[in-house]
Tab-separated table of C-alpha atoms in Angstrom:
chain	number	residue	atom	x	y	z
A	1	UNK	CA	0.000	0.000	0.000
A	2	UNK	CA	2.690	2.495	1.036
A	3	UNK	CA	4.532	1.477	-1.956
A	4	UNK	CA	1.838	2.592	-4.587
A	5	UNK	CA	0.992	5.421	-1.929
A	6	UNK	CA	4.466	7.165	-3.112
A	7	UNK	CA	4.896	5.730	-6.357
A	8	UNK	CA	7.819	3.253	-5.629
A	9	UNK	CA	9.975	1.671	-8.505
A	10	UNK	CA	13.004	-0.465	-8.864
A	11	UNK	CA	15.060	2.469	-9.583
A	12	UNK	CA	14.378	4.060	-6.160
A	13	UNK	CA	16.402	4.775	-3.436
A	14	UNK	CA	14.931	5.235	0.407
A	15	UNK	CA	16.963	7.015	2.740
A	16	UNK	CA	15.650	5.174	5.881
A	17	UNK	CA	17.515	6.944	9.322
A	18	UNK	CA	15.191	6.301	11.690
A	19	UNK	CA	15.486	2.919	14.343
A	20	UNK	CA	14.333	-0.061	12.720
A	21	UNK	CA	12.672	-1.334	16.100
A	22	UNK	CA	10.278	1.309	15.216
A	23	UNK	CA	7.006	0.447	12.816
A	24	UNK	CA	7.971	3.835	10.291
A	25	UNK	CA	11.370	2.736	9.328
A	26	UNK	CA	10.301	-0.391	9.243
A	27	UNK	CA	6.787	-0.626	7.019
A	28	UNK	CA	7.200	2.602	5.607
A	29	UNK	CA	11.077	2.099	4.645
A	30	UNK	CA	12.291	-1.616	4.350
A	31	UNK	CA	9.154	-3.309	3.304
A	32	UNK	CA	7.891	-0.943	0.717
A	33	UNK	CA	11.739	-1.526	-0.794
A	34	UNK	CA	11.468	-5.220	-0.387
A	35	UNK	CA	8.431	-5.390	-2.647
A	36	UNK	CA	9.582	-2.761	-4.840
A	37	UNK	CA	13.286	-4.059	-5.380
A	38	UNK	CA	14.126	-1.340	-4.410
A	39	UNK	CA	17.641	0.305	-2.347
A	40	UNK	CA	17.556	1.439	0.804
A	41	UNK	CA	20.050	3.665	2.249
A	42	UNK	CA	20.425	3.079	5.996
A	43	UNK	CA	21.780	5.667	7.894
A	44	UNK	CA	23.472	5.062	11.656
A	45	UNK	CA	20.978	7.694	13.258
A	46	UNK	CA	19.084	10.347	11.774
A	47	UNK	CA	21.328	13.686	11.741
A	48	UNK	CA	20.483	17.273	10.257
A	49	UNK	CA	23.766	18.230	9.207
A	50	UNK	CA	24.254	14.616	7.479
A	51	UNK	CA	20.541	14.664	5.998
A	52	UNK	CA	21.418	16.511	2.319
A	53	UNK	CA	24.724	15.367	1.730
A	54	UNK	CA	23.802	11.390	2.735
A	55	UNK	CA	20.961	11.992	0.056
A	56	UNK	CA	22.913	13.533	-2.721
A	57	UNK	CA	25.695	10.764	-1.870
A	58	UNK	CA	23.023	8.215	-2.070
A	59	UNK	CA	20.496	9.237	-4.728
A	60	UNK	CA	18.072	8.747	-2.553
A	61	UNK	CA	14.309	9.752	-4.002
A	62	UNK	CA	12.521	8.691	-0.813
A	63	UNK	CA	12.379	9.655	2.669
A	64	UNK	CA	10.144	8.240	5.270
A	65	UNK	CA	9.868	9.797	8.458
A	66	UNK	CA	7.566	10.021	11.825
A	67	UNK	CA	7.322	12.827	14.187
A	68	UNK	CA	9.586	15.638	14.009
A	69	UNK	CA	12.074	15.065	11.521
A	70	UNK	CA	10.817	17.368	9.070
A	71	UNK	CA	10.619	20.015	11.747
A	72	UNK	CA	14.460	19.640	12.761
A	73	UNK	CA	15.595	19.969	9.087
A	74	UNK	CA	13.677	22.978	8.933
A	75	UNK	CA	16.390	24.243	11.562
A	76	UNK	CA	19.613	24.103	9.366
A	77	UNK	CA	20.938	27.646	7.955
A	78	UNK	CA	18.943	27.706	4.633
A	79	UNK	CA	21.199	27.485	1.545
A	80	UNK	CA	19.771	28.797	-2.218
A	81	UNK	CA	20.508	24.881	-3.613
A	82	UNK	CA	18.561	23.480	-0.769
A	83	UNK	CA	16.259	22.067	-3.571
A	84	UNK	CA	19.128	20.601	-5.557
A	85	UNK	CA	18.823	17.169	-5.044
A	86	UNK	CA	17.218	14.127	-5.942
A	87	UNK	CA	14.366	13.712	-3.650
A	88	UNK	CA	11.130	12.930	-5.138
A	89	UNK	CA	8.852	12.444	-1.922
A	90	UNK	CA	8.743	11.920	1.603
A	91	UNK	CA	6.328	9.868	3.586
A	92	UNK	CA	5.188	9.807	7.278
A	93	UNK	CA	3.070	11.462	9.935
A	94	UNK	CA	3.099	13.633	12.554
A	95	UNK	CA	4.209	16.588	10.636
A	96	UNK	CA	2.246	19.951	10.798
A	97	UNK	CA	0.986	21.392	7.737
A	98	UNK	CA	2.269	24.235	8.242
A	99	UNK	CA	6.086	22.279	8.622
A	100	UNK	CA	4.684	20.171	5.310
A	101	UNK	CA	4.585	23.437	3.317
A	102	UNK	CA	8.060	24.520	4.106
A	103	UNK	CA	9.845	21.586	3.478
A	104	UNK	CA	8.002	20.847	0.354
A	105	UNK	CA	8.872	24.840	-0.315
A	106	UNK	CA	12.323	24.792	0.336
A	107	UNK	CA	13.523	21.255	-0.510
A	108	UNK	CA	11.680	20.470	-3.711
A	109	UNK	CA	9.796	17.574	-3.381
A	110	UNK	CA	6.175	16.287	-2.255
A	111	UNK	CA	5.653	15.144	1.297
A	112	UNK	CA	2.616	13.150	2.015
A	113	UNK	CA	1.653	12.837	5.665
A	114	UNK	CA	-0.677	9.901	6.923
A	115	UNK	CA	-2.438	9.157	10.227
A	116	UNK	CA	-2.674	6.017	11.205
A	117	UNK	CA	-0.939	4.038	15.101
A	118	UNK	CA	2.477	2.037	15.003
A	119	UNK	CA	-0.081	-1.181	15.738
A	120	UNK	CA	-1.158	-0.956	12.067
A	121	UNK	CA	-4.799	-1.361	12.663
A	122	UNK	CA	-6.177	1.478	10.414
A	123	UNK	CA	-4.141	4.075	8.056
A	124	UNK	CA	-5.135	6.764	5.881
A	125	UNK	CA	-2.857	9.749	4.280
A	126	UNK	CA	-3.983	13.199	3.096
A	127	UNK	CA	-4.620	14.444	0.297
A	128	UNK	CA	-2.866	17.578	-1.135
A	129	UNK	CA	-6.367	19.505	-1.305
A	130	UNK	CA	-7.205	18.914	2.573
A	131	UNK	CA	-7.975	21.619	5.107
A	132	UNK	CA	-5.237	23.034	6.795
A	133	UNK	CA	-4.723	21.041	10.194
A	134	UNK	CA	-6.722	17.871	9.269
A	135	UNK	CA	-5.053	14.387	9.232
A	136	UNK	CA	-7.335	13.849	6.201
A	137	UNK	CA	-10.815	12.474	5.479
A	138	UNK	CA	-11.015	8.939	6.711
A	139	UNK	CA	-13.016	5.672	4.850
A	140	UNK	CA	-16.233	5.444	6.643
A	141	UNK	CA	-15.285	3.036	9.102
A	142	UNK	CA	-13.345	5.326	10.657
A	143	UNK	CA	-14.890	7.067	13.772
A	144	UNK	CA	-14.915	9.293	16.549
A	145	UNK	CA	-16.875	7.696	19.373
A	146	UNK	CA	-17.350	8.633	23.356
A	147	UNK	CA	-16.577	6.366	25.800
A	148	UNK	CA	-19.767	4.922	25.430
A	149	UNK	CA	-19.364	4.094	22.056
A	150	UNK	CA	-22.050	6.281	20.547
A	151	UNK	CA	-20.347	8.418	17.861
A	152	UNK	CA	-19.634	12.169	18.560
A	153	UNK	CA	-21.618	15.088	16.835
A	154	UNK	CA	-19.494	16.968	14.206
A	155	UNK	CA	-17.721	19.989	15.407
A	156	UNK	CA	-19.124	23.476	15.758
A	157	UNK	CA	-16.854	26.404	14.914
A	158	UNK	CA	-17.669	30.117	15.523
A	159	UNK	CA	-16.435	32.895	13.061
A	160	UNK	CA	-13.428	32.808	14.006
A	161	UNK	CA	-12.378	29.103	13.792
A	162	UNK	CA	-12.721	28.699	17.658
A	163	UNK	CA	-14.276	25.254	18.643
A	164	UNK	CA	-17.474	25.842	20.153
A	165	UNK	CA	-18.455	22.168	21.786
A	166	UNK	CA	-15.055	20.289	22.029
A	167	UNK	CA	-17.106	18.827	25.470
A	168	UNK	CA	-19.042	16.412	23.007
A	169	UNK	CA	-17.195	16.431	19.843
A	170	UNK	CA	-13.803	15.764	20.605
A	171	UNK	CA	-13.800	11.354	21.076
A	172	UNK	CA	-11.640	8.479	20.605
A	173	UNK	CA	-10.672	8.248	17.062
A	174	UNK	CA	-11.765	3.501	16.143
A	175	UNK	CA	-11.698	1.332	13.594
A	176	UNK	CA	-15.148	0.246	13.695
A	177	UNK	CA	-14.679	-2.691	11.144
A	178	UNK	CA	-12.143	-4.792	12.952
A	179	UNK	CA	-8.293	-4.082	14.400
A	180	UNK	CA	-6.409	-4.512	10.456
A	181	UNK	CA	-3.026	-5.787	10.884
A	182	UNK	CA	-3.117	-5.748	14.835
A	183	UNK	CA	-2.328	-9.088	16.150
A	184	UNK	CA	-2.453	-7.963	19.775
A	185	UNK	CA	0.419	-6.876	22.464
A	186	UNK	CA	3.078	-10.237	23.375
A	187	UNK	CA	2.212	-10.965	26.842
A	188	UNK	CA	0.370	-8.207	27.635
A	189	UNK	CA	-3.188	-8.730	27.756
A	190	UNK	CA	-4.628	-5.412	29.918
A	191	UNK	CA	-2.974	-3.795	27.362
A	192	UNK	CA	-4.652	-5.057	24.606
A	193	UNK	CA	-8.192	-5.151	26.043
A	194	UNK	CA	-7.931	-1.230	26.149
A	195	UNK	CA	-7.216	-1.433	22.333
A	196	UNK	CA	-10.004	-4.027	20.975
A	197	UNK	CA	-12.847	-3.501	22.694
A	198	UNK	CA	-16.616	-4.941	21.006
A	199	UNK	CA	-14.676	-6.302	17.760
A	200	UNK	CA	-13.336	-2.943	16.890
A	201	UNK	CA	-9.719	-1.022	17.752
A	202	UNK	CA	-9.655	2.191	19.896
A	203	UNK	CA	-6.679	4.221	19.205
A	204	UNK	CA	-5.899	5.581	22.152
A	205	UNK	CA	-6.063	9.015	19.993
A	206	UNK	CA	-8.271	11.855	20.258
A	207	UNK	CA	-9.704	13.768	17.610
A	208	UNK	CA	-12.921	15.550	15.978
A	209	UNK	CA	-14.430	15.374	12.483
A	210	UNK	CA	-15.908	18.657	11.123
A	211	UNK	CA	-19.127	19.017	8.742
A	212	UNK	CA	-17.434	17.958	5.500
A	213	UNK	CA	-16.294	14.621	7.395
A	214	UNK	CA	-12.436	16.050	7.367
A	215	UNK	CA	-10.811	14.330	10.611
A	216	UNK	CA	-8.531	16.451	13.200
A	217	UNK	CA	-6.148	15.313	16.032
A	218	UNK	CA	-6.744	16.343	18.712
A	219	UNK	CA	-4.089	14.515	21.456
A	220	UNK	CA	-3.945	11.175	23.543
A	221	UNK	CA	-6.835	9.871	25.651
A	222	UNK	CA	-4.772	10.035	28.722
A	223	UNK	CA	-4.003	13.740	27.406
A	224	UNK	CA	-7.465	15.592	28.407
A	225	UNK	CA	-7.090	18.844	30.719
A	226	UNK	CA	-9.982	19.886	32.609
A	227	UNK	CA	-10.601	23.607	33.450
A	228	UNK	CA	-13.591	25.263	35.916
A	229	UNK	CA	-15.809	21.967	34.590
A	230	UNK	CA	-14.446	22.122	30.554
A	231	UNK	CA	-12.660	19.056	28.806
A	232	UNK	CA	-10.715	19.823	25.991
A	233	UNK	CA	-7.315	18.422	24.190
A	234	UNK	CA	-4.173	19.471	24.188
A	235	UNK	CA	-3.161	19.570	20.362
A	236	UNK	CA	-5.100	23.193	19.459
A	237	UNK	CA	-3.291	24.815	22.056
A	238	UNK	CA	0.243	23.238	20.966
A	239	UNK	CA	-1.075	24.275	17.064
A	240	UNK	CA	-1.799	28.037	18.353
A	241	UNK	CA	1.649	28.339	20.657
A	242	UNK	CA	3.350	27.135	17.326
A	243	UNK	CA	2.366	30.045	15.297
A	244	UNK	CA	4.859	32.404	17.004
A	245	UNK	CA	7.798	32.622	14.806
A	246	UNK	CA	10.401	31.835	17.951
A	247	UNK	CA	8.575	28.823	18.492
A	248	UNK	CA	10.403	25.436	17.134
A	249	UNK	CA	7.885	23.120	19.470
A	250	UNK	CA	5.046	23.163	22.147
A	251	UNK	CA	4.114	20.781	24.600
A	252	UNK	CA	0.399	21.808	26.494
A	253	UNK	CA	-0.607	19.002	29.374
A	254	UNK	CA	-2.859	19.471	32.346
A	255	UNK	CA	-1.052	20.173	35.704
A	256	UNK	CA	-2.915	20.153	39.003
A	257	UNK	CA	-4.756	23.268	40.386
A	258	UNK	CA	-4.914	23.591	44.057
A	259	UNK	CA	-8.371	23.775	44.548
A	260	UNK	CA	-9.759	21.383	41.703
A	261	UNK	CA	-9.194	20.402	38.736
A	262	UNK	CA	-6.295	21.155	36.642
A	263	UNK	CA	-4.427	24.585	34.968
A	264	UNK	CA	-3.062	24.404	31.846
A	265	UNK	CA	0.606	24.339	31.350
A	266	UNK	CA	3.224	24.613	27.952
A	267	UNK	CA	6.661	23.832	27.575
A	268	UNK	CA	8.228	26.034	24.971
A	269	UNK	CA	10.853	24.927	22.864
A	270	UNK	CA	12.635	27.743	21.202
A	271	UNK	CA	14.145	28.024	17.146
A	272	UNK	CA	18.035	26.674	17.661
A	273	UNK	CA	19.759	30.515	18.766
A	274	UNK	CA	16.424	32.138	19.810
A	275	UNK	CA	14.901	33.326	22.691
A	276	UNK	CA	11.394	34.266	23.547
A	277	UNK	CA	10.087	37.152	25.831
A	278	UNK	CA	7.337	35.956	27.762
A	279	UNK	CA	5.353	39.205	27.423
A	280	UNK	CA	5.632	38.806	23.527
A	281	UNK	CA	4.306	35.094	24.369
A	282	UNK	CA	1.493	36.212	26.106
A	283	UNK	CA	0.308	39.113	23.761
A	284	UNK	CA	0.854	37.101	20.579
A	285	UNK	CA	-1.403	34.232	22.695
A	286	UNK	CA	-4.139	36.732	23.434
A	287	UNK	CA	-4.704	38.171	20.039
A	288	UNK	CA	-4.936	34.633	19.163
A	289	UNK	CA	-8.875	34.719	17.907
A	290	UNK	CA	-9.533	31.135	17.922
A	291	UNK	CA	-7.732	30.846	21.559
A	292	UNK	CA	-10.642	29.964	24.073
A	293	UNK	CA	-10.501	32.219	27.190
A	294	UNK	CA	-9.106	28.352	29.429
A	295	UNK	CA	-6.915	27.174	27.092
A	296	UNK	CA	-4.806	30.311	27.960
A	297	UNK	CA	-1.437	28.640	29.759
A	298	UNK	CA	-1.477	29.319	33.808
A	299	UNK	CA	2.076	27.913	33.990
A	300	UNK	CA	4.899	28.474	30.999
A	301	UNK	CA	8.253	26.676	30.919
A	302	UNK	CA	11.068	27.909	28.255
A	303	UNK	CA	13.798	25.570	27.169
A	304	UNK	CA	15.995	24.832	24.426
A	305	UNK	CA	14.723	21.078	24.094
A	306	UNK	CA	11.894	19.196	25.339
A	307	UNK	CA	12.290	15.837	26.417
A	308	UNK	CA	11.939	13.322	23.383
A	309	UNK	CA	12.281	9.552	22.754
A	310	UNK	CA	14.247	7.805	20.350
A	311	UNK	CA	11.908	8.621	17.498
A	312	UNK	CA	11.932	12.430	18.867
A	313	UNK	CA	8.619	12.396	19.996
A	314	UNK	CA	7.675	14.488	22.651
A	315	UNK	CA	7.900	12.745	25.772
A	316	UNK	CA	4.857	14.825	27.743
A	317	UNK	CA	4.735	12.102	30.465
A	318	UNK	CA	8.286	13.476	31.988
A	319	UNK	CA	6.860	17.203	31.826
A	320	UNK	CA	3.785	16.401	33.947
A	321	UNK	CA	5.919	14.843	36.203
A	322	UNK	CA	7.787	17.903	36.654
A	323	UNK	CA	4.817	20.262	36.567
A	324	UNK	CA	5.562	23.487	37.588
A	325	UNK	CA	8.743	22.988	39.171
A	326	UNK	CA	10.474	21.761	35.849
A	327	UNK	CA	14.700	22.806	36.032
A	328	UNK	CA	14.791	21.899	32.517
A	329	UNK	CA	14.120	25.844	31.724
A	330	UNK	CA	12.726	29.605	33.189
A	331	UNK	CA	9.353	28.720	34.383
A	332	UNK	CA	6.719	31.773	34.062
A	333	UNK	CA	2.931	31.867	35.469
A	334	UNK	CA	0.113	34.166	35.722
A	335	UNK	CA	-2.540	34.100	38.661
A	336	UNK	CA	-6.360	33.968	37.671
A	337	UNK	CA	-6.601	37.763	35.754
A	338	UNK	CA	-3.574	38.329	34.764
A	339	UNK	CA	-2.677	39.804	31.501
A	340	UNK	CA	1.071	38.129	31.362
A	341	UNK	CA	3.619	36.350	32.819
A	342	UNK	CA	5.845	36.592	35.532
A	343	UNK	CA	8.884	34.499	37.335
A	344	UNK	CA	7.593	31.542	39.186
A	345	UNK	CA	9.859	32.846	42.100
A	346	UNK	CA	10.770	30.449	45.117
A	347	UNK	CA	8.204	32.484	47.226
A	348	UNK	CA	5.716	31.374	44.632
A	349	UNK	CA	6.721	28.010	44.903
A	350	UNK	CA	6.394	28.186	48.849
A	351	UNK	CA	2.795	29.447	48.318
A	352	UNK	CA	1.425	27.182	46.044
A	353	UNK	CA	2.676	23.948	47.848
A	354	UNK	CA	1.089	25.539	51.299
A	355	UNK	CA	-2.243	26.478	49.258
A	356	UNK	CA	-2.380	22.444	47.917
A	357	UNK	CA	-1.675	21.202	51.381
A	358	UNK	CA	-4.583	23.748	52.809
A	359	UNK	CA	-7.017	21.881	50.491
A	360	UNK	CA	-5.860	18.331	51.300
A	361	UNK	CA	-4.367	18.293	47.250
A	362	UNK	CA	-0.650	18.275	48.421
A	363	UNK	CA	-0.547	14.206	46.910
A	364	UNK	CA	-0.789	15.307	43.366
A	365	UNK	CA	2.212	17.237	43.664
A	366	UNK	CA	4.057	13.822	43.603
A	367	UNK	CA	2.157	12.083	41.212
């Protein structure tokens, strides 16, 4: 499929630089290549300075990536032969269109960008002509259902693009014919009984399909912040910090409030030899118009890199961990009101641990 996805012949060459223990290098590199006669090029580890020289050395026409790859290329001084090479397309997901653009733009070839979980139980790509921000528009089977399995009402957008009922659109995105190529978890049955539930697989993913049936992520299940009684995901806040120019990569996750609930919190990773005010983060978040009034961050942390895996994704699970008293970068907050941010001081940090204790929360603050 991913072969005649990207048009694979004999003649091609896939520069493949990603782990092989991963699904991407592995069904969207090797395999395709296998059936295709193809070459593959296999690179030691994927590197930005290596990237254009390894595929003029090579000849390689194909790149397969997940996650942020495209983003980190993006980072390297830009040179006027940038699009002097031989790359015809690049496959993956994960990518932003906005990311998709510029490295079509400034490297020369097509990138097409699918959705679909390492498991290989459903898969779909875009298409060229799809809204900005969508993953694409998804065979039928394809849903966004509650937890109850009922499937979610389309979502409602005001003038401005601002969602107006992400409390009932916004499900789990399921394969609602069967689990594909999933053959379950080795050993690991609770696991897979979260995954294949009634005959069909849940993803684990959230997202929202608008009026035209065009399907948008929307973050993990275990992702969901909660605000004065709202639900709502994390990825249109991450899209929305991304906009500002300084801004190479945002991570938004629910930290604990210290009455109920939770506040919202980013971490900020800046463009390689930038730095970001966070007044000038604050203003260009306000005149945001699709920003809803508690998706605005309580809690702001500014580093030069965010914790990522092997494949570079984002590894949120260590930044809620750390919450508000991350050391990986300046943290910045804003109490209820506020019109910017301000140095989480030590003094602030001495108050907000004696305000959870007051309310019998102090336990999150070590979960």
């Amino acid at each position: 499929m991913i072969a005649e996805t990207v048009g694979l012949l004999e003649d091609d060459v896939a520069y493949v630089s990603l782990p092989l223990f991963h699904s991407n290098p592995l069904m969207c590199g090797y395999v395709p290549t296998l059936i295709r006669g193809s070459t593959m090029a296999l690179a030691s580890r994927f590197s930005v300075r290596r990237f254009l020289p390894d595929v003029r050395m090579y000849g390689a026409t194909y790149f397969p990536y997940s996650g942020k790859p495209l983003s980190h290329l993006l980072t390297a001084p830009e040179k006027p032969n940038d699009a002097d090479n031989p790359l015809r397309v690049a496959y993956g997901n994960e990518g932003s269109w906005r990311t998709i653009e510029r490295f079509e733009r400034r490297f020369g070839c097509r990138v097409i960008d699918g959705f679909g979980p390492s498991e290989g139980a459903m898969g779909f790509p875009r298409a060229p002509s799809d809204p900005p921000g969508s993953v694409g528009r998804p065979p039928a089977h394809i849903k966004v259902l509650d937890e109850n399995g009922r499937e979610c009402p389309v979502a409602k957008f005001d003038q401005d693009g601002k969602i107006l009922n992400a409390d009932e659109c916004v499900g789990e995105i399921v394969n609602t014919e069967g689990v594909g190529r999933f053959e379950g978890y080795y050993n690991n049955p609770e696991a897979e009984a979260r995954r294949v539930r009634d005959g069909m697989y849940w993803s684990g993913d959230l997202g929202y399909m608008d009026e035209r049936g065009f399907l948008y992520f929307a973050g993990r299940t275990e992702d969901w912040i909660r605000v004065d009684g709202e639900n709502f995901p994390p990825h249109p806040i991450e899209d929305l910090v991304e906009r500002h120019p300084t801004v190479f990569a945002c991570a938004a996750y629910a930290v604990p409030d210290e009455s109920a609930s939770d506040r919202v919190m980013i971490a900020v990773q800046t463009q390689p030899g930038r730095s970001i005010d966070p007044g000038d983060l604050f203003s260009f978040l306000a005149s945001q118009p699709d920003l809803s009034p508690k998706w605005l961050p309580t809690y702001v942390v500014i580093t030069s890199e965010l914790p990522r895996g092997v494949t570079g994704k984002v590894l949120v699970r260590e930044l809620r961990r750390e919450k508000f008293f991350s050391r990986r970068g300046e943290v910045f907050w804003r109490e209820r009101g506020e019109s910017g941010f301000k140095p989480f001081a030590p003094d602030d940090e001495k108050r907000l641990r004696a305000a959870f204790e007051a309310s019998g929360r102090a336990r999150l603050l070590d979960l």
